[in-house]
Short mmCIF file of C-alpha atoms and ligand atoms in Angstrom, two decimals:
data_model
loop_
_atom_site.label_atom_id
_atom_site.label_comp_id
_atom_site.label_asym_id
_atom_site.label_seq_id
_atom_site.Cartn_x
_atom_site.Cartn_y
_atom_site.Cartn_z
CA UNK A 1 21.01 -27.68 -68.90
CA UNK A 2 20.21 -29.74 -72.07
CA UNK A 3 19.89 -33.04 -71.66
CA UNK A 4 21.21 -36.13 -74.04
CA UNK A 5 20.50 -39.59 -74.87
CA UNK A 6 23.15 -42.15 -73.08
CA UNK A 7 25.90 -42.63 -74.81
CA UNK A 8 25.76 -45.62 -76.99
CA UNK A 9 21.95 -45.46 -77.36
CA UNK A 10 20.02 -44.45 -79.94
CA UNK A 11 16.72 -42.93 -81.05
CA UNK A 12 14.47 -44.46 -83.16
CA UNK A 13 12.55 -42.11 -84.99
CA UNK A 14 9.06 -42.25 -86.83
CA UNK A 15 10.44 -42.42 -89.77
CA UNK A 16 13.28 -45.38 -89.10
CA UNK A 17 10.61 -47.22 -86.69
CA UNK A 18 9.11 -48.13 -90.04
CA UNK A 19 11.96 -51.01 -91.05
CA UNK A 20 12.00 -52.28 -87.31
CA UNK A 21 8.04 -53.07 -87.31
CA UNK A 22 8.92 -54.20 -90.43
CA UNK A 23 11.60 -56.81 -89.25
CA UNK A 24 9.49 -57.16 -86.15
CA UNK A 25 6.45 -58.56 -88.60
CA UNK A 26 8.62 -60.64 -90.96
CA UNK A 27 10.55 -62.66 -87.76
CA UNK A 28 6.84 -63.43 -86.65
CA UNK A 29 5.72 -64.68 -90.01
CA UNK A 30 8.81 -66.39 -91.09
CA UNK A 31 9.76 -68.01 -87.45
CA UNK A 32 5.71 -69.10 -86.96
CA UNK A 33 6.72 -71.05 -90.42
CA UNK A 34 9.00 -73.24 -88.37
CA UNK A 35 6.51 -72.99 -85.34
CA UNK A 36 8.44 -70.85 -83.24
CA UNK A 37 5.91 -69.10 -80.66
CA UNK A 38 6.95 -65.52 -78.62
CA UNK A 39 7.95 -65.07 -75.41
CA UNK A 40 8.60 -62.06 -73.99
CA UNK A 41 11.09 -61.77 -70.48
CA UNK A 42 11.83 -59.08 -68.32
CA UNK A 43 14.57 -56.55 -69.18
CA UNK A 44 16.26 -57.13 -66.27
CA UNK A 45 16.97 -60.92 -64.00
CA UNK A 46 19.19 -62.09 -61.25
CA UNK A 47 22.96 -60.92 -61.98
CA UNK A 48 23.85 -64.32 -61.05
CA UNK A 49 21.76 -65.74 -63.83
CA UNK A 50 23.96 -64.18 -66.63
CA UNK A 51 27.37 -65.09 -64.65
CA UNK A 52 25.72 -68.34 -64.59
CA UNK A 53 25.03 -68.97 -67.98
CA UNK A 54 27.57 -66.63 -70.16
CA UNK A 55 30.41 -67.49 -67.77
CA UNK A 56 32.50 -65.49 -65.21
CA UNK A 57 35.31 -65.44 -67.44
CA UNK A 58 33.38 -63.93 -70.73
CA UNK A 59 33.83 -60.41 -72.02
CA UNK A 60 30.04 -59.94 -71.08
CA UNK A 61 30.03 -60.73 -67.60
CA UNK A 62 33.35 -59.53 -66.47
CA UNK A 63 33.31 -55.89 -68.69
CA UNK A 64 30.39 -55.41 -70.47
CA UNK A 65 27.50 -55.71 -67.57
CA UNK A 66 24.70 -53.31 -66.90
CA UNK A 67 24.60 -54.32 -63.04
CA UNK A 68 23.49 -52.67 -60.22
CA UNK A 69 22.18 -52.92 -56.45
CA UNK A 70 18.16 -52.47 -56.18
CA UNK A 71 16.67 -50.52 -53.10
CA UNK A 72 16.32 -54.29 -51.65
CA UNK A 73 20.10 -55.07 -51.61
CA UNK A 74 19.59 -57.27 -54.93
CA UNK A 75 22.37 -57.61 -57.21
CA UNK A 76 20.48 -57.40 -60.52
CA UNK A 77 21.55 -56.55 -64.45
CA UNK A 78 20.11 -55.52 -67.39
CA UNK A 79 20.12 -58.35 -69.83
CA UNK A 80 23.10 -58.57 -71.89
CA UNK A 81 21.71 -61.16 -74.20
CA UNK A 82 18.41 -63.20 -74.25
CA UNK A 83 19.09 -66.83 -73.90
CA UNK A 84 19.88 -66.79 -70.30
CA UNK A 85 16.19 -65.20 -69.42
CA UNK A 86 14.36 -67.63 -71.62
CA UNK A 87 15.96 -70.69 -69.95
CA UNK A 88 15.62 -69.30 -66.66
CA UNK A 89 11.18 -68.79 -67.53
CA UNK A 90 11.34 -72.09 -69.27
CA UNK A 91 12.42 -73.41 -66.47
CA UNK A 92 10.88 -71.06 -64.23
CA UNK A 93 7.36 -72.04 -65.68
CA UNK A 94 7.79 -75.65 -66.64
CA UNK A 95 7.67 -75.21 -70.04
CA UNK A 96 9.13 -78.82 -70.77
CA UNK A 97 6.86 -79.96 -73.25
CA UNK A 98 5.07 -83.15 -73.31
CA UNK A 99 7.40 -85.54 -75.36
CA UNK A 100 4.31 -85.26 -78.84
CA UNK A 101 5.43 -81.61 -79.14
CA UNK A 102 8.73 -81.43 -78.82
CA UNK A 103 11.16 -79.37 -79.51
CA UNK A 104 9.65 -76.54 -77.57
CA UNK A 105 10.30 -73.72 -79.96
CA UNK A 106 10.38 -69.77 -78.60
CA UNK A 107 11.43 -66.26 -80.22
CA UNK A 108 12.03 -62.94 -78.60
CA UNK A 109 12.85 -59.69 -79.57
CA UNK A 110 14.05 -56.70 -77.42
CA UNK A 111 16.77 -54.27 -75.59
CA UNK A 112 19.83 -55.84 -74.58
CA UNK A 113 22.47 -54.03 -72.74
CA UNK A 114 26.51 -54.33 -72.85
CA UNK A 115 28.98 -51.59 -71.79
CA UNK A 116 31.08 -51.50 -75.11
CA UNK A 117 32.82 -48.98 -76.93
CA UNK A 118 30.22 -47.61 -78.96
CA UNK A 119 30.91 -47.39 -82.57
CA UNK A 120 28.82 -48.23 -85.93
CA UNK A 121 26.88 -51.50 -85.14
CA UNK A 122 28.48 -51.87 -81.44
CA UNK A 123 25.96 -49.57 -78.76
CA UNK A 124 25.26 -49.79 -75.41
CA UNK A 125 21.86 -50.10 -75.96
CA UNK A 126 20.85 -52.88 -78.75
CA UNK A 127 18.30 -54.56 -80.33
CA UNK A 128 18.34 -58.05 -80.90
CA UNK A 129 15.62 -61.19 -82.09
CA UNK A 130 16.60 -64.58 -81.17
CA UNK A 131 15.63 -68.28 -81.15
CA UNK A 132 15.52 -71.11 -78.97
CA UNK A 133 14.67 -74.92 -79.17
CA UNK A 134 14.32 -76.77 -76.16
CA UNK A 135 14.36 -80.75 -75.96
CA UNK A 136 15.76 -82.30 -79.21
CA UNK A 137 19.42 -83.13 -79.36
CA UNK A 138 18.63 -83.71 -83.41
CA UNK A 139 21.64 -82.67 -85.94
CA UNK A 140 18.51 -82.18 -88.17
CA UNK A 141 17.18 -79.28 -86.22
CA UNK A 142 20.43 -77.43 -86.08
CA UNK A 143 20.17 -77.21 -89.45
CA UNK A 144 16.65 -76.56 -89.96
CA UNK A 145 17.30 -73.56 -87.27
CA UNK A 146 20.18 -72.65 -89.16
CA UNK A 147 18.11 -72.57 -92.86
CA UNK A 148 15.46 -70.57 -90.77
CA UNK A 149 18.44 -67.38 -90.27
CA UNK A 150 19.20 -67.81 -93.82
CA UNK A 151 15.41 -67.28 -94.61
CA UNK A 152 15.07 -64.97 -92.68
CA UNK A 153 18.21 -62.91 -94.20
CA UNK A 154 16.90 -63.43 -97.65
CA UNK A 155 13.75 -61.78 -97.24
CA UNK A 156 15.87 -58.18 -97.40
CA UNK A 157 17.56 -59.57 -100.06
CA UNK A 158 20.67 -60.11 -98.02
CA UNK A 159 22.46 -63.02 -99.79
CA UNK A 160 26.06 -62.37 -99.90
CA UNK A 161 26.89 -63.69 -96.56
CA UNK A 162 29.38 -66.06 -95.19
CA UNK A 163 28.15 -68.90 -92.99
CA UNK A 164 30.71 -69.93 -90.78
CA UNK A 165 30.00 -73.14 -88.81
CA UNK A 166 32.52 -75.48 -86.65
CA UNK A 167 32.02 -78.04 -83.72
CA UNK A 168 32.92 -77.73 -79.85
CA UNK A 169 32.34 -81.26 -79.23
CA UNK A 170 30.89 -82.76 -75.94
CA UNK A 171 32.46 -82.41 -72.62
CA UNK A 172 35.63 -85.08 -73.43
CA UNK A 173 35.87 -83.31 -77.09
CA UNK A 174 36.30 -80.09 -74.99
CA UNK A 175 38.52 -81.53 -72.34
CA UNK A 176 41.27 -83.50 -75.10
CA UNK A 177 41.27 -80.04 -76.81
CA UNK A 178 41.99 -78.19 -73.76
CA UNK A 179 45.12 -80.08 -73.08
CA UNK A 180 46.33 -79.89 -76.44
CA UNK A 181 45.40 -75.98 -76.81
CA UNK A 182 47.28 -75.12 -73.25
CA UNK A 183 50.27 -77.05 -74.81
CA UNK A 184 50.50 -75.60 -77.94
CA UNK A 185 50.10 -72.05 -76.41
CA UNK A 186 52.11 -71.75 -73.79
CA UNK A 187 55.85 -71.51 -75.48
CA UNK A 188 54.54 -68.30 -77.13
CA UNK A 189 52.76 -67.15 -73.52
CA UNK A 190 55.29 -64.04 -73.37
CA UNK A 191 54.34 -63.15 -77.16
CA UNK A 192 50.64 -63.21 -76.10
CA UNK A 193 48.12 -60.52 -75.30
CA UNK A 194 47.97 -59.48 -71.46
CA UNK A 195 44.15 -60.80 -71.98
CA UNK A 196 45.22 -63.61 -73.62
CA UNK A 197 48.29 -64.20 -71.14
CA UNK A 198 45.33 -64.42 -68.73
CA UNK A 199 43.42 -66.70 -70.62
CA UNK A 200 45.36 -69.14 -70.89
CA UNK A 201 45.05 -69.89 -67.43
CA UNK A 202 41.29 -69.27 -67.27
CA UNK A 203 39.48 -70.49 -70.38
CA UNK A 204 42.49 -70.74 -73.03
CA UNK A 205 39.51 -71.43 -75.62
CA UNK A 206 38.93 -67.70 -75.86
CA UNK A 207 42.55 -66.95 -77.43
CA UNK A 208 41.05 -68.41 -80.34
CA UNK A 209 38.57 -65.38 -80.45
CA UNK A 210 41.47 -62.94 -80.02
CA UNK A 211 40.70 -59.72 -82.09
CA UNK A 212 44.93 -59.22 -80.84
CA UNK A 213 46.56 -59.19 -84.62
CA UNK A 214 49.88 -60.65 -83.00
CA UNK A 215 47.65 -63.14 -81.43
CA UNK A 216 45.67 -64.13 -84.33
CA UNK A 217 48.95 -65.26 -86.35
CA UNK A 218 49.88 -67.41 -83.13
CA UNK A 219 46.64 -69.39 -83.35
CA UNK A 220 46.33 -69.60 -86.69
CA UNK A 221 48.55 -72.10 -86.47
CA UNK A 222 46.80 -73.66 -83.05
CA UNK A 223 45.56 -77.41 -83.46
CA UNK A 224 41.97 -78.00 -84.81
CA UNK A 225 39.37 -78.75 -82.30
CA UNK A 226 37.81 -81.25 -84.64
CA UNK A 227 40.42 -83.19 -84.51
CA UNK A 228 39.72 -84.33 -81.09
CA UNK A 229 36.18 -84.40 -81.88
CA UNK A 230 34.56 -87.67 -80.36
CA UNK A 231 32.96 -90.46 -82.65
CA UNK A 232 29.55 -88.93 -81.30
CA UNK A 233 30.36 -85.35 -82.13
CA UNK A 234 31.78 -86.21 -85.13
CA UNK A 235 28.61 -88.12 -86.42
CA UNK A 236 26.61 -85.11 -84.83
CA UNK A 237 28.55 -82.42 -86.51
CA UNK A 238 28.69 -84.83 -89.90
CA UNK A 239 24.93 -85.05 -89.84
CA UNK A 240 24.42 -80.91 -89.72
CA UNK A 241 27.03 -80.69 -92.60
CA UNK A 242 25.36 -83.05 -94.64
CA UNK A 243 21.80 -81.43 -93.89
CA UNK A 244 23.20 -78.00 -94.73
CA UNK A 245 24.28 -79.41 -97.74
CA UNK A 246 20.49 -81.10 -98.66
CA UNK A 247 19.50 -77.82 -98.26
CA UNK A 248 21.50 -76.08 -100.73
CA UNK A 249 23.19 -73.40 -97.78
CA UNK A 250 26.78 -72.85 -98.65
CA UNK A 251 29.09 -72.10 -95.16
CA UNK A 252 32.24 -72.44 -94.44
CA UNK A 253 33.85 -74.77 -91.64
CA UNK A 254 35.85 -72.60 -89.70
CA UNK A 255 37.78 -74.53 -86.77
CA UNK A 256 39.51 -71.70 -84.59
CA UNK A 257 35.27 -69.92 -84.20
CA UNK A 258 34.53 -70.19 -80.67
CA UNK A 259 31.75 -68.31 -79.19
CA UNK A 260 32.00 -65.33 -76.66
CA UNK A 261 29.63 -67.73 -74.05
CA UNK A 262 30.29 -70.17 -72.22
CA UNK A 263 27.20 -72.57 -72.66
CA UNK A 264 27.93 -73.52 -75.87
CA UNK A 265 28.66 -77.15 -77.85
CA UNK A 266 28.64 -79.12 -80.48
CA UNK A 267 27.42 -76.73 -83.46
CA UNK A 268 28.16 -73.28 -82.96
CA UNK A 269 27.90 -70.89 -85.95
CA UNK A 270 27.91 -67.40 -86.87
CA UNK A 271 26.25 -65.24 -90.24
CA UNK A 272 28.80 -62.51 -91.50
CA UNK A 273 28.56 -60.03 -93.93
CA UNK A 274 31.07 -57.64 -95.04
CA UNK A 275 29.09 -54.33 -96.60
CA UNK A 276 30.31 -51.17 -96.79
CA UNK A 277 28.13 -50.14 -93.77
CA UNK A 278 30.90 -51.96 -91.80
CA UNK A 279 33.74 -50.37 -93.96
CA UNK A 280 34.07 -53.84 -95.96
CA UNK A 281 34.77 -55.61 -92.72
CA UNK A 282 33.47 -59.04 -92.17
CA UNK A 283 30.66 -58.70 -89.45
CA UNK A 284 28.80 -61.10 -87.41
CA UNK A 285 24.90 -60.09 -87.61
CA UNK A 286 23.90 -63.96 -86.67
CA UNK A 287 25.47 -65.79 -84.68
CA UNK A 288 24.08 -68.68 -82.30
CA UNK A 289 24.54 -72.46 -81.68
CA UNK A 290 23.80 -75.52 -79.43
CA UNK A 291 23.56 -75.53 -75.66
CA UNK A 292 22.78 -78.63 -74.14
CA UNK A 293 23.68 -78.45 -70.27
CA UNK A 294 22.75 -74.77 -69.59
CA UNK A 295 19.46 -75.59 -68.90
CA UNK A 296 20.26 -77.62 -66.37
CA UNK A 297 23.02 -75.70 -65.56
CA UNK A 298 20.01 -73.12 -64.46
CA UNK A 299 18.09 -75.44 -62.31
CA UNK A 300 15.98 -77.54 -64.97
CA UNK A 301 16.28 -80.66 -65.97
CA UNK A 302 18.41 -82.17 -68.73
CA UNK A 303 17.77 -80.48 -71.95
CA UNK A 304 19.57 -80.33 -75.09
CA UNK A 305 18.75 -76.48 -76.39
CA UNK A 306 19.96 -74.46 -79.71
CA UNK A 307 19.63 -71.00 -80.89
CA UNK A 308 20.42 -67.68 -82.11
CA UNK A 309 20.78 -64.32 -81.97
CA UNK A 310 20.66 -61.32 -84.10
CA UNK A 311 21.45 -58.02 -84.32
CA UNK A 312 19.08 -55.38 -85.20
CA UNK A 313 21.18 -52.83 -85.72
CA UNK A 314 23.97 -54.62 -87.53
CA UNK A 315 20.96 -56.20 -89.78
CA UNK A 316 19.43 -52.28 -90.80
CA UNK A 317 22.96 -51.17 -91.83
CA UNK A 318 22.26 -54.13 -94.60
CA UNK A 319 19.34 -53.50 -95.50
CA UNK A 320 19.26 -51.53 -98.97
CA UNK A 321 17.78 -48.49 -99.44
CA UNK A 322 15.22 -49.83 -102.11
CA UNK A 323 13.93 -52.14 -99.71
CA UNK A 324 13.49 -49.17 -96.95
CA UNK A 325 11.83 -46.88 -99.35
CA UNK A 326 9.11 -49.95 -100.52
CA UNK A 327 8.08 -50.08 -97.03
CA UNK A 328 7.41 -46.19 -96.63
CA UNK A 329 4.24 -44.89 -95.34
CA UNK A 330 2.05 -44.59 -98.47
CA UNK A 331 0.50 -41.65 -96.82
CA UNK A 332 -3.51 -40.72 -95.57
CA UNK A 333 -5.98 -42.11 -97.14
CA UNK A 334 -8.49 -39.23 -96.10
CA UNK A 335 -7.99 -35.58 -95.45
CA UNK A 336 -11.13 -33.85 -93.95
CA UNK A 337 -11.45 -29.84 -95.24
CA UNK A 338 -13.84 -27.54 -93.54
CA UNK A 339 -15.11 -24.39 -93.68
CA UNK A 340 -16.63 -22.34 -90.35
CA UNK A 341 -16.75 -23.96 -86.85
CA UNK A 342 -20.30 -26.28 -87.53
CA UNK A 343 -18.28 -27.94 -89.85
CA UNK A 344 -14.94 -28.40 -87.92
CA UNK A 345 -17.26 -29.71 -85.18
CA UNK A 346 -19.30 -32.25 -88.02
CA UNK A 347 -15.84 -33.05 -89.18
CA UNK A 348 -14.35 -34.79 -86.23
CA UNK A 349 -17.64 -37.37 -86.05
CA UNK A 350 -16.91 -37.85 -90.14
CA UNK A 351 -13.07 -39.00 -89.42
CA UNK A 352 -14.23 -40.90 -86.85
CA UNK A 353 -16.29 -42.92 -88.74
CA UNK A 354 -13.71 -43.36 -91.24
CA UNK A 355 -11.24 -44.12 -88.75
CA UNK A 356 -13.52 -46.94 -87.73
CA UNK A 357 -13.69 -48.66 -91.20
CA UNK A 358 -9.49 -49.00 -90.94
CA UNK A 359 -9.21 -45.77 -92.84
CA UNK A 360 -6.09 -43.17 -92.42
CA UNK A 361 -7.78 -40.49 -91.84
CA UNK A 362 -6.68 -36.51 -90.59
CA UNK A 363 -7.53 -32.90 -90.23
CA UNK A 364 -6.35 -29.87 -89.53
CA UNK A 365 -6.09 -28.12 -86.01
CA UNK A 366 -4.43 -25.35 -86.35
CA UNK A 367 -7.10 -23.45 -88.08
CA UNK A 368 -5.67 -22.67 -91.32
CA UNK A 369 -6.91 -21.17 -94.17
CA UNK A 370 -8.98 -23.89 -96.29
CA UNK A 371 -6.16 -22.93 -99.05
CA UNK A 372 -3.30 -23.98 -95.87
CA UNK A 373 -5.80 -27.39 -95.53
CA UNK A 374 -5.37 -28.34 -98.81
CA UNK A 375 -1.78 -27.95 -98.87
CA UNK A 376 -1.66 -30.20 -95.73
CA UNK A 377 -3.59 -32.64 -97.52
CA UNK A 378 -0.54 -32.78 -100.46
CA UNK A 379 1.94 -33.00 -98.13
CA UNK A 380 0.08 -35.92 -96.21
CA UNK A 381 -0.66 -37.57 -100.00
CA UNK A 382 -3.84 -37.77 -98.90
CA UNK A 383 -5.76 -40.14 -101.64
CA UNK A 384 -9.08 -38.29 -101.14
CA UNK A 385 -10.11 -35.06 -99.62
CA UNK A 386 -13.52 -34.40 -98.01
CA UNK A 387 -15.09 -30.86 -97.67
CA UNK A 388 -17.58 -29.60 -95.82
CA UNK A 389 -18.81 -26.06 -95.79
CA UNK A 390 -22.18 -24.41 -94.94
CA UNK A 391 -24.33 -25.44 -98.18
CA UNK A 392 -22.80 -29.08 -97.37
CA UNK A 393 -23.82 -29.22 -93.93
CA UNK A 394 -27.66 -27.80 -94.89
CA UNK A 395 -27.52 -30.31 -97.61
CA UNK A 396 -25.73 -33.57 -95.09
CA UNK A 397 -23.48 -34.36 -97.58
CA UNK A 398 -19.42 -33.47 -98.48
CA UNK A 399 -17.77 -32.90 -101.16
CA UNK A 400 -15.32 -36.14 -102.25
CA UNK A 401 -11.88 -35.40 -104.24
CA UNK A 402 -9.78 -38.24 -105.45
CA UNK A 403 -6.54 -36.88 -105.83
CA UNK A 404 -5.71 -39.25 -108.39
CA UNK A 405 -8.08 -38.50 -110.89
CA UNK A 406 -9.46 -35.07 -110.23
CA UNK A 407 -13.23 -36.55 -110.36
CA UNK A 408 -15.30 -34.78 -107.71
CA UNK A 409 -18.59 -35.81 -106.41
CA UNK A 410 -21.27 -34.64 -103.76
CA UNK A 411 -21.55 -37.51 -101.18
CA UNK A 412 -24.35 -37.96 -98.21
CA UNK A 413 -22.90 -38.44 -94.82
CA UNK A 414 -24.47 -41.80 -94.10
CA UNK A 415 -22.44 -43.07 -97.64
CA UNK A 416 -19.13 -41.61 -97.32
CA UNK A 417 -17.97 -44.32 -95.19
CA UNK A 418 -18.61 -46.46 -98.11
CA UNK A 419 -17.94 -44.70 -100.61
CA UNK A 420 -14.29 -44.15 -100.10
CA UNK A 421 -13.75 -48.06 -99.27
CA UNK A 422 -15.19 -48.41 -102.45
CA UNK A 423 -12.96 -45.76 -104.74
CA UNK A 424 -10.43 -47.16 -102.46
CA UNK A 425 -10.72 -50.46 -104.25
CA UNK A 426 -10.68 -48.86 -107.47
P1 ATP B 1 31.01 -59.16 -81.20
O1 ATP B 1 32.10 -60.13 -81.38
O2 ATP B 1 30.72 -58.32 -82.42
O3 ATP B 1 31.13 -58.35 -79.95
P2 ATP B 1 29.34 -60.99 -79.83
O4 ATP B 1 29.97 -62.31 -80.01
O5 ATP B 1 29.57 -60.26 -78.56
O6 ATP B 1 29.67 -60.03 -81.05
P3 ATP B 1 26.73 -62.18 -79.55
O7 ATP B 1 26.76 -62.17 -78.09
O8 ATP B 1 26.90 -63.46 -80.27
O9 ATP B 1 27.78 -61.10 -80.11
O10 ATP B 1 25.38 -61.48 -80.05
C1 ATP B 1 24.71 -61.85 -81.26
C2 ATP B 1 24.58 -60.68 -82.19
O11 ATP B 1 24.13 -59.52 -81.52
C3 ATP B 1 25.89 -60.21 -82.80
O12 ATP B 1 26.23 -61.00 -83.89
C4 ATP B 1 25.53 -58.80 -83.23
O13 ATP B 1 24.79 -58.80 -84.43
C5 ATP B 1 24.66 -58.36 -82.11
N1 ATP B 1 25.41 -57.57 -81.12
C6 ATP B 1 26.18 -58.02 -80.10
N2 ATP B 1 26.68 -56.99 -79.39
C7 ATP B 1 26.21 -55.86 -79.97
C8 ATP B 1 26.33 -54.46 -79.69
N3 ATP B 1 27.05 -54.02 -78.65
N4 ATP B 1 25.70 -53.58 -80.50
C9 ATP B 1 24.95 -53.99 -81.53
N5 ATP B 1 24.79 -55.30 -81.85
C10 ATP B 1 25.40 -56.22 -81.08
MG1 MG B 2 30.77 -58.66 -77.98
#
């Protein structure tokens, strides 16, 4: 029997695990910027929760769930995205913040879980860091948020995205539109998709997110949602345009975007790239928006909320290959040599102390031949090996190599420590 990894999951290896702490570390430096704070959720909630919050209608909840019964008869999933499990703790926890530090501003990062077809950027299994801001209803801050994904993007040098943005209006926007969507739609309902046949009757909205190629050229010519935009969503949408544009982000208004969840409104927008990783494809990596009403929606109290989300995966495949070799492991700074078993016993104190002072430091245990140890050392680019033999440990001292320059130098015990941090420094 030989066992493998679920399909549409992936290992991350040593090697690769390099970029994600990478990514991990720049989202925390560039998000704390803006003040964001993290939060970390369980894996798995409530299935209600995400039928709650994504919809019963959406791809996610009615094909794409990890669900299943628990030993005590619960009907739980594992989370298919991460908004729904931060409202439900913010919530949970009372994390509506007193009015002098609103927004409340929260990141995560972590596992989420959809049944897809897997294919390059689309697994079972994904990654994905995301943003929320709780309690400010501010055009200004969808923008900010929206400059903060930019940001982020540019720090891999990822600047040839499109930035799509459009409007879903407030509750009346959404209602007007409705009507006029249904009757522009249905004289072509026999042309449509069977899912988008279906739709129509449940959430006709989605059509406009048809990946269907006959059904694309039916709503292309569909009627504009911002046309029915109320004076208040128009000045609210108005307001993020011009702030995008005070900020020098170009993006693209692009009426017929809707989003795959139910809970959003108002802004909604989404980063795409097309790269040859996607085979010159446009591909959403970002993609995120405003939410007020699901918070309540989940029990709390009126909140307007926006955010994003962002896929790990589909954000790697971007990244260039000069950028992932810059942040390879620049190797050991210490290799410890010895000769005889006194010395392999002396050695492991030695890398401890050097270990202690926040120094890379490694042996070998295989007992090799000292000729083997060196070789180890090369391979591990050690930047200095240490030696001990029999006339070093009569004398408490090692001999010190820099690899750099060849120099070589007898070195007490009690002043290796130092030493090396010092030759370190250069
Ligand atoms: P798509 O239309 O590609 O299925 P989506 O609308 O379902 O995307 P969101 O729910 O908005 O995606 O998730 C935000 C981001 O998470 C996406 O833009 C993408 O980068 C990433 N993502 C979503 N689903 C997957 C997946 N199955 N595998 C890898 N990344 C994913
Ligand atoms: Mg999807």
């Amino acid at each position: 029997m030989r066992y493998q990894k679920p399909k549409g999951t992936a290992d991350i290896l040593p090697e690769e695990s390099l970029i994600w702490q990478f990514i991990e570390k720049t989202a925390q430096e560039v998000f704390s910027t803006y003040r964001f704070s993290e939060i970390r959720t369980p894996i798995f909630e409530q299935y209600e929760l995400f039928q709650r919050s994504s919809g019963e209608t959406s791809d996610i909840v009615s094909k794409e769930m990890y669900d299943f019964v628990d030993k005590g008869d619960r009907k739980m999933a594992l989370r298919p995205e991460g908004t729904a499990g931060v409202v439900r703790a913010y919530v949970e926890n009372k994390l509506f913040a007193p009015e002098y530090v609103k927004p409340y501003k929260v990141w995560y990062k972590g596992p989420m879980f959809r049944y897809e077809r897997p294919q390059s950027g689309r697994q079972r299994q994904f990654h994905q860091i995301g943003v929320e801001a709780f309690g400010s209803n501010s055009p200004e801050l969808d923008a900010d948020v929206i400059a903060m994904a930019i940001n982020f993007l540019a720090k891999f040098e990822i600047t040839n995205y499109k930035l799509a943005i459009n409007s879903l209006g407030d509750k009346q926007t959404r209602e007007a539109y409705h009507q006029a969507l249904v009757d522009y739609l249905t004289p072509f309902e026999d042309s449509l998709s069977d899912d988008s046949k279906r739709r129509l009757h449940e959430n006709p909205l989605r059509i406009l997110d048809s990946k269907d190629p006959d059904d694309q050229k039916i709503v292309a010519g569909a009627p504009s949602i911002l046309d029915y935009l109320t004076d208040d969503s128009k000045e609210h949408f108005d307001r993020v345009i011009k702030s995008l544009d005070d900020l020098n982000i170009n993006y693209e208004i692009d009426s017929n975007m809707v989003r795959g969840l139910d809970y959003y409104n108002h802004t909604i927008f989404e980063v795409m790239v097309s790269d040859p990783a996607f085979g010159n494809k446009e591909t959403t990596v970002i993609a995120g928006g405003r939410y007020n009403g699901l918070v309540e929606e989940l029990g709390g109290p009126e909140t307007p909320g926006f955010g994003f989300g962002m896929g790990i995966e589909r954000l790697i495949l971007l990244i260039n290959q000069q950028i992932k070799e810059e942040i390879a492991d620049d190797g050991l700074d210490v290799f410890v040599t010895t000769i005889g078993q006194s010395a392999s016993e002396k050695s492991l104190v030695i890398l401890n102390q050097l270990r202690q002072a926040g120094l890379k430091a490694d042996r070998d245990y295989l007992d090799k031949k000292v000729k083997g140890q060196f070789k180890m050392a090369d391979n591990l680019q050690a930047k200095f090996v240490v030696t001990i033999g029999e006339d070093e440990l009569v004398n408490q001292q090692v001999q010190l190599k820099n690899m750099a320059t060849g120099e070589q130098m007898h070195v007490s015990f009690d002043e290796l420590v130092s030493k090396v941090l010092e030759l370190k420094r250069g």
